[in-house]
mmCIF file of C-alpha atoms in Angstrom:
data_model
loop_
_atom_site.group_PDB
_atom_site.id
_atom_site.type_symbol
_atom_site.label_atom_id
_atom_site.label_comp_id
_atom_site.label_asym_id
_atom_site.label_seq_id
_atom_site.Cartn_x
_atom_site.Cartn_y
_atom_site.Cartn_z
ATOM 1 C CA UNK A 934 103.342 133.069 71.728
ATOM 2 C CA UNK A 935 104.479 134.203 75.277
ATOM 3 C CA UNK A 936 102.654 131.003 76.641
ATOM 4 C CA UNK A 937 104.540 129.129 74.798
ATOM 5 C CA UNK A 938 107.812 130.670 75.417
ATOM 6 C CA UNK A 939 106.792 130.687 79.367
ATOM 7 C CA UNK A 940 105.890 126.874 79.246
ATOM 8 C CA UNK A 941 109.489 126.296 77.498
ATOM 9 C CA UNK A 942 111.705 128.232 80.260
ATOM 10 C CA UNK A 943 109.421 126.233 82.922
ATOM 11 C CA UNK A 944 110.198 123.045 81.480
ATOM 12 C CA UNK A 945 114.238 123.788 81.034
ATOM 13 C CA UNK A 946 114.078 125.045 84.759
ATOM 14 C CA UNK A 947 112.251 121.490 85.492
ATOM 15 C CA UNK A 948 114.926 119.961 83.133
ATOM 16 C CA UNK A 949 117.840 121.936 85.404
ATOM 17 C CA UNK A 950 116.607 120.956 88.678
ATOM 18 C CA UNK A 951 116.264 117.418 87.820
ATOM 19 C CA UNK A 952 119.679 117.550 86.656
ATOM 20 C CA UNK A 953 121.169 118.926 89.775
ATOM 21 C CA UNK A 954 118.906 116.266 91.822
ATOM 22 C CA UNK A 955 120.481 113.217 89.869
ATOM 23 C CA UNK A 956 124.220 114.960 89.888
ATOM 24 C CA UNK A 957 123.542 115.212 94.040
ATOM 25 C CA UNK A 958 122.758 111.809 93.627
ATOM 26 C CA UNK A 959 125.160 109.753 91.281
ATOM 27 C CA UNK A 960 128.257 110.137 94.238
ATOM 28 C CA UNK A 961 126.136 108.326 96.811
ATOM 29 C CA UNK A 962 124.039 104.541 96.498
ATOM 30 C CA UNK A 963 122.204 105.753 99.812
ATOM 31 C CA UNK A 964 120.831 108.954 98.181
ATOM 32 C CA UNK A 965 119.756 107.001 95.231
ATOM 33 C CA UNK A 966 118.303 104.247 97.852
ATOM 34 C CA UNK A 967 116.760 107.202 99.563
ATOM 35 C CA UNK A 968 115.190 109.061 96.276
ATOM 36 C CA UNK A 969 113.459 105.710 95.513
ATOM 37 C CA UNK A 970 111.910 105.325 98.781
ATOM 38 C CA UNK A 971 110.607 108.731 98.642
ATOM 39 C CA UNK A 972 109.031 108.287 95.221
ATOM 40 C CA UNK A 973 107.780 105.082 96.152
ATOM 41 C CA UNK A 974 105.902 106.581 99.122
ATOM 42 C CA UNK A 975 104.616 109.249 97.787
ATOM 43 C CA UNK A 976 103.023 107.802 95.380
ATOM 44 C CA UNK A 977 101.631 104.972 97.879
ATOM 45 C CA UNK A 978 100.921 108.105 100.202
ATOM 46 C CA UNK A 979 99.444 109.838 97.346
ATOM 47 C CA UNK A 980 96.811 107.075 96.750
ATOM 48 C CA UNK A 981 96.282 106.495 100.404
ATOM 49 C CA UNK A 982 95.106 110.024 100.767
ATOM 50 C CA UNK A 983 92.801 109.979 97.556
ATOM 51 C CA UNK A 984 91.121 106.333 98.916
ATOM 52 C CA UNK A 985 91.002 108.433 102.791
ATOM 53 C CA UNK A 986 88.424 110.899 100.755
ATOM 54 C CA UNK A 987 86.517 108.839 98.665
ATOM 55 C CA UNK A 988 86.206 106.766 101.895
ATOM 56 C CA UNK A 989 84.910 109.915 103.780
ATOM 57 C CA UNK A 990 82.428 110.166 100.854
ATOM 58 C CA UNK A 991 80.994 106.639 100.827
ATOM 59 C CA UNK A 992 80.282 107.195 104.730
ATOM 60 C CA UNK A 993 77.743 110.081 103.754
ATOM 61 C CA UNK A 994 76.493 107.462 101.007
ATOM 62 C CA UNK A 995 76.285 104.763 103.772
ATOM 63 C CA UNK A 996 74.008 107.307 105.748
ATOM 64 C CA UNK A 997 71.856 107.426 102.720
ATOM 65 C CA UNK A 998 71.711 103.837 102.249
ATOM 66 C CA UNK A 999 70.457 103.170 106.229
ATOM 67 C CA UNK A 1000 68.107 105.805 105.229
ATOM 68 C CA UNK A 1001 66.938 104.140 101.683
ATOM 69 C CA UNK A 1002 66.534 101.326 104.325
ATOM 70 C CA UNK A 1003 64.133 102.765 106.644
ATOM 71 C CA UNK A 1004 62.082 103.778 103.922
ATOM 72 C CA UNK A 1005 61.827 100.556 102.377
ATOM 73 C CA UNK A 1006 60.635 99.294 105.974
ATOM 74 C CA UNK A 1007 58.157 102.072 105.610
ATOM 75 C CA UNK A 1008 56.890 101.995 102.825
ATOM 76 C CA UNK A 1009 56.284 97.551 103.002
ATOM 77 C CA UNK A 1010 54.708 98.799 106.456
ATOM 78 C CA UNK A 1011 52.319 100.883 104.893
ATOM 79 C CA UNK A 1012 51.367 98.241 101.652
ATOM 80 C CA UNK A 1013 50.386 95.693 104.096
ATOM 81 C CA UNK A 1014 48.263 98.061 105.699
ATOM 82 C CA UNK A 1015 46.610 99.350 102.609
ATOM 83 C CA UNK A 1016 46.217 95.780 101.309
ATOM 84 C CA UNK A 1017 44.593 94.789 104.509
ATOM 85 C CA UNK A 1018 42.344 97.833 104.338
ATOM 86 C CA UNK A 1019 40.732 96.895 100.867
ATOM 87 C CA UNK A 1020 40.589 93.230 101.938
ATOM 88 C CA UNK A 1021 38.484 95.046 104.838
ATOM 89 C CA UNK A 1022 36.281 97.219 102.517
ATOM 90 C CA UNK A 1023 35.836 94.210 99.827
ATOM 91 C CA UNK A 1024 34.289 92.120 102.442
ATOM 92 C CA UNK A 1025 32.366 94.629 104.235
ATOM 93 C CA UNK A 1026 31.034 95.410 100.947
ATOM 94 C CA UNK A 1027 29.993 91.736 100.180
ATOM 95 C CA UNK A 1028 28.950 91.327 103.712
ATOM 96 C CA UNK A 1029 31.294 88.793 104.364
ATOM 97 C CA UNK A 1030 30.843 86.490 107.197
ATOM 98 C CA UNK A 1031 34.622 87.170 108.092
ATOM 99 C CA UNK A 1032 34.805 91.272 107.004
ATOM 100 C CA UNK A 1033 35.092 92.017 111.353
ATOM 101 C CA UNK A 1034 38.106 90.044 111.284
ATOM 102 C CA UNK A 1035 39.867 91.800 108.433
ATOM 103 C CA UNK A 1036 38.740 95.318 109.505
ATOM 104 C CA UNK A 1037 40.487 94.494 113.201
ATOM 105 C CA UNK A 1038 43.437 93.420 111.487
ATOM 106 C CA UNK A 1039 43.027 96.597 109.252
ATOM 107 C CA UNK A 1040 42.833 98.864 112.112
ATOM 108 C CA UNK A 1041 45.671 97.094 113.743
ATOM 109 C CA UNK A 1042 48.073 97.301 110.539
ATOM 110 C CA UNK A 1043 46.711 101.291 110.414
ATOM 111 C CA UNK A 1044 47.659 101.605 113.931
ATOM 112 C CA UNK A 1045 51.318 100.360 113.488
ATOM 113 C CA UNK A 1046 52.585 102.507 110.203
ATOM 114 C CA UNK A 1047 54.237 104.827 112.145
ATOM 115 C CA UNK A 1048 56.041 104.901 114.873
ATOM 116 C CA UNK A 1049 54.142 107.872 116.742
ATOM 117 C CA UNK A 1050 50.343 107.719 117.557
ATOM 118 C CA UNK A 1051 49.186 111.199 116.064
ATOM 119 C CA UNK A 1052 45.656 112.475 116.974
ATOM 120 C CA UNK A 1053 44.486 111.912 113.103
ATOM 121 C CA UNK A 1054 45.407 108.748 112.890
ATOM 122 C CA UNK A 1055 43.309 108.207 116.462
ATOM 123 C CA UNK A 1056 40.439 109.607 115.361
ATOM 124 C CA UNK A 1057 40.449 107.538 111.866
ATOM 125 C CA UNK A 1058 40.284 104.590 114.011
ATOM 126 C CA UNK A 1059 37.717 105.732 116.734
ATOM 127 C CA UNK A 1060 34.889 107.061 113.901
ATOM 128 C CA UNK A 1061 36.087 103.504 111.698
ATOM 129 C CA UNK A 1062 36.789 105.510 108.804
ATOM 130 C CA UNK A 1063 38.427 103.200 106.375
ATOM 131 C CA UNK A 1064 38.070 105.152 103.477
ATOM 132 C CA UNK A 1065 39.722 108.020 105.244
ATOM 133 C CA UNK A 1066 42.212 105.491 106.561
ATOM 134 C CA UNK A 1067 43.310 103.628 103.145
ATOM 135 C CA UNK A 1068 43.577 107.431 102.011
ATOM 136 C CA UNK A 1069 46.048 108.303 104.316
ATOM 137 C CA UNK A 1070 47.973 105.622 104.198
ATOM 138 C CA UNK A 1071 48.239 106.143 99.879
ATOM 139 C CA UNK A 1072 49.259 109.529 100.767
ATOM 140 C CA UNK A 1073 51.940 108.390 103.355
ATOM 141 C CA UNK A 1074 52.963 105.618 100.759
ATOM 142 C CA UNK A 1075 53.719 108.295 97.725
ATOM 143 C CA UNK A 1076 55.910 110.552 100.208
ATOM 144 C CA UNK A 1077 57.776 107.672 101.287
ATOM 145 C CA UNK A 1078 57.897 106.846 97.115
ATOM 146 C CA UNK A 1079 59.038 110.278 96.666
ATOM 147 C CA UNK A 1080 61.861 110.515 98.926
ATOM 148 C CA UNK A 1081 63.003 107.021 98.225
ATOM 149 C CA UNK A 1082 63.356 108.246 94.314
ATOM 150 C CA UNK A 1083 65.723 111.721 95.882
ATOM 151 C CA UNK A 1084 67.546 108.951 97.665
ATOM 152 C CA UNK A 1085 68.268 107.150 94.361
ATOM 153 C CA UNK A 1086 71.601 108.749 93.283
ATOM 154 C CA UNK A 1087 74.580 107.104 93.618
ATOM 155 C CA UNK A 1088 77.641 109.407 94.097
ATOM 156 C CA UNK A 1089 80.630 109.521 91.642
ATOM 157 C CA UNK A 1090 82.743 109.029 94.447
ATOM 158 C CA UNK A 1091 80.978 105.575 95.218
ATOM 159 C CA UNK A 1092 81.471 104.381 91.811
ATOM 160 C CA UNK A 1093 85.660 105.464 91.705
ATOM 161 C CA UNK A 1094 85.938 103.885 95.199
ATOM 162 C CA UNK A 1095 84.382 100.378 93.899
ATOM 163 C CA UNK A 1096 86.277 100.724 90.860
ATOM 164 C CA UNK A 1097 89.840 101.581 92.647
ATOM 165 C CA UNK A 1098 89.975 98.991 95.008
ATOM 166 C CA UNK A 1099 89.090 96.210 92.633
ATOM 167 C CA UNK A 1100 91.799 93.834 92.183
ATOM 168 C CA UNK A 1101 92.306 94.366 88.377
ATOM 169 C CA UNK A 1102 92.804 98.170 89.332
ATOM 170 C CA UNK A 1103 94.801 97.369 92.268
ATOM 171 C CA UNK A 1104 97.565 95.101 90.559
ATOM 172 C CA UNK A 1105 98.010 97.830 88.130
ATOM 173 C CA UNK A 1106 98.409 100.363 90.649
ATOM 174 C CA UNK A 1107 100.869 98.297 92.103
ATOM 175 C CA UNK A 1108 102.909 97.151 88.656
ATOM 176 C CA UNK A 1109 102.593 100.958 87.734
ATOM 177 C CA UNK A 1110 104.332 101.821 90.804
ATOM 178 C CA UNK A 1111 106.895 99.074 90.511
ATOM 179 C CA UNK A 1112 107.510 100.301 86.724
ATOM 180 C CA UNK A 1113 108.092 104.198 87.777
ATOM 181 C CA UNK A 1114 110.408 103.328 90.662
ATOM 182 C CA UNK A 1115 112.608 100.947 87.855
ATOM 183 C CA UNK A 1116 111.768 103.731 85.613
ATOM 184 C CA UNK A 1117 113.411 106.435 88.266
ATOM 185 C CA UNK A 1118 116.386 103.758 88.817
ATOM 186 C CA UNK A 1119 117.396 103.219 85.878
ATOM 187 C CA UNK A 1120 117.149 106.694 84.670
ATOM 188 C CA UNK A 1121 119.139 107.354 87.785
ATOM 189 C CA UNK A 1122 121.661 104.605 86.948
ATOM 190 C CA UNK A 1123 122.231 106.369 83.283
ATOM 191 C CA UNK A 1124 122.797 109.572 84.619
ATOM 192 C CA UNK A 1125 125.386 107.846 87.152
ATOM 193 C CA UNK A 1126 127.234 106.364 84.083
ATOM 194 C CA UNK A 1127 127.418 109.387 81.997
ATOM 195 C CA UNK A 1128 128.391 111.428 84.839
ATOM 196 C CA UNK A 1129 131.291 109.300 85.497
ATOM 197 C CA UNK A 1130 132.097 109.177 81.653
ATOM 198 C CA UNK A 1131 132.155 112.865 81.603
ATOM 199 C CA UNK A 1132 134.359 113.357 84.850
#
């Protein structure tokens, strides 16, 4: 019950204080000009600062994105290589008359998966171990698969930002804005007119 009683004395102290605002403005049109460009910009300042962080948040989701990217790069780099590895094996095993050309092309797509030459990968090459090779690569492919799925989620932030700076979202901002500033005027305007009916 003492909530309720505290939440009522808060709200006639609100009441009282909005009271004495509005009588310190009803003798002067340049305080009520001024009390409507305040609200107005604080509620434009207000909205500026809320876009400002979700902004700062999509620029760590941007970072994830380039990164997304680069494994995307990745991982296509290391398909082709695989695929060219079991064209390789296929035709070795069939004794193809053109099996050389798809194992140097193999070895060649191995080569380039990464950017760095590790010893490993140089001694895959140098003993022609294509099993060992298509191996590694599968094993390269599912940790690239792996950190592409952790890279997946899209923030909550990312979602508001897109769905505040639509245009539907925008216009209503901007009509909601428009209606509390009439809203504060006229209220403003009332309290003039009773004021001067009561003096």
């Amino acid at each position: 019950m003492s909530q309720l009683s505290d939440l009522d004395e808060n709200i006639k102290n609100l009441v009282g204080k909005i009271d004495r605002y509005f009588k310190w403005t009803a003798d002067s049109a340049w305080k009520r000009m001024f009390t409507l460009i305040a609200f107005g910009g604080l509620i434009l300042f207000a909205q500026a600062i809320y876009l400002n962080h979700l902004i700062t948040e999509m620029d760590k989701d941007s970072i994830q994105y380039a990164e997304e990217n680069r494994l995307l790069e990745s991982e296509i780099r290391y398909g082709l290589a695989i695929d060219w590895l079991d064209t390789c094996l296929k035709n070795a095993s069939l004794k193809s008359e053109n099996s050389i050309w798809y194992c140097q092309y193999a070895i060649e797509h191995y080569r380039n998966t990464t950017e760095t030459n590790n010893e490993h990968k140089e001694k895959l090459i140098k003993n022609i171990a294509y099993e060992a090779m298509l191996i590694d690569l599968k094993n390269n492919k599912r940790r690239i698969e792996a950190d592409r799925l952790r890279l997946k989620y899209k923030s909550p932030e990312y979602e508001l930002l897109t769905l505040l700076v639509s245009k539907t979202v925008s216009t209503l901002f901007i009509a909601l804005c428009i209606l509390s500033i009439l809203g504060l005027s006229f209220a403003m305007y009332k309290y003039r007119k009773k004021h001067q009916r009561d003096a």
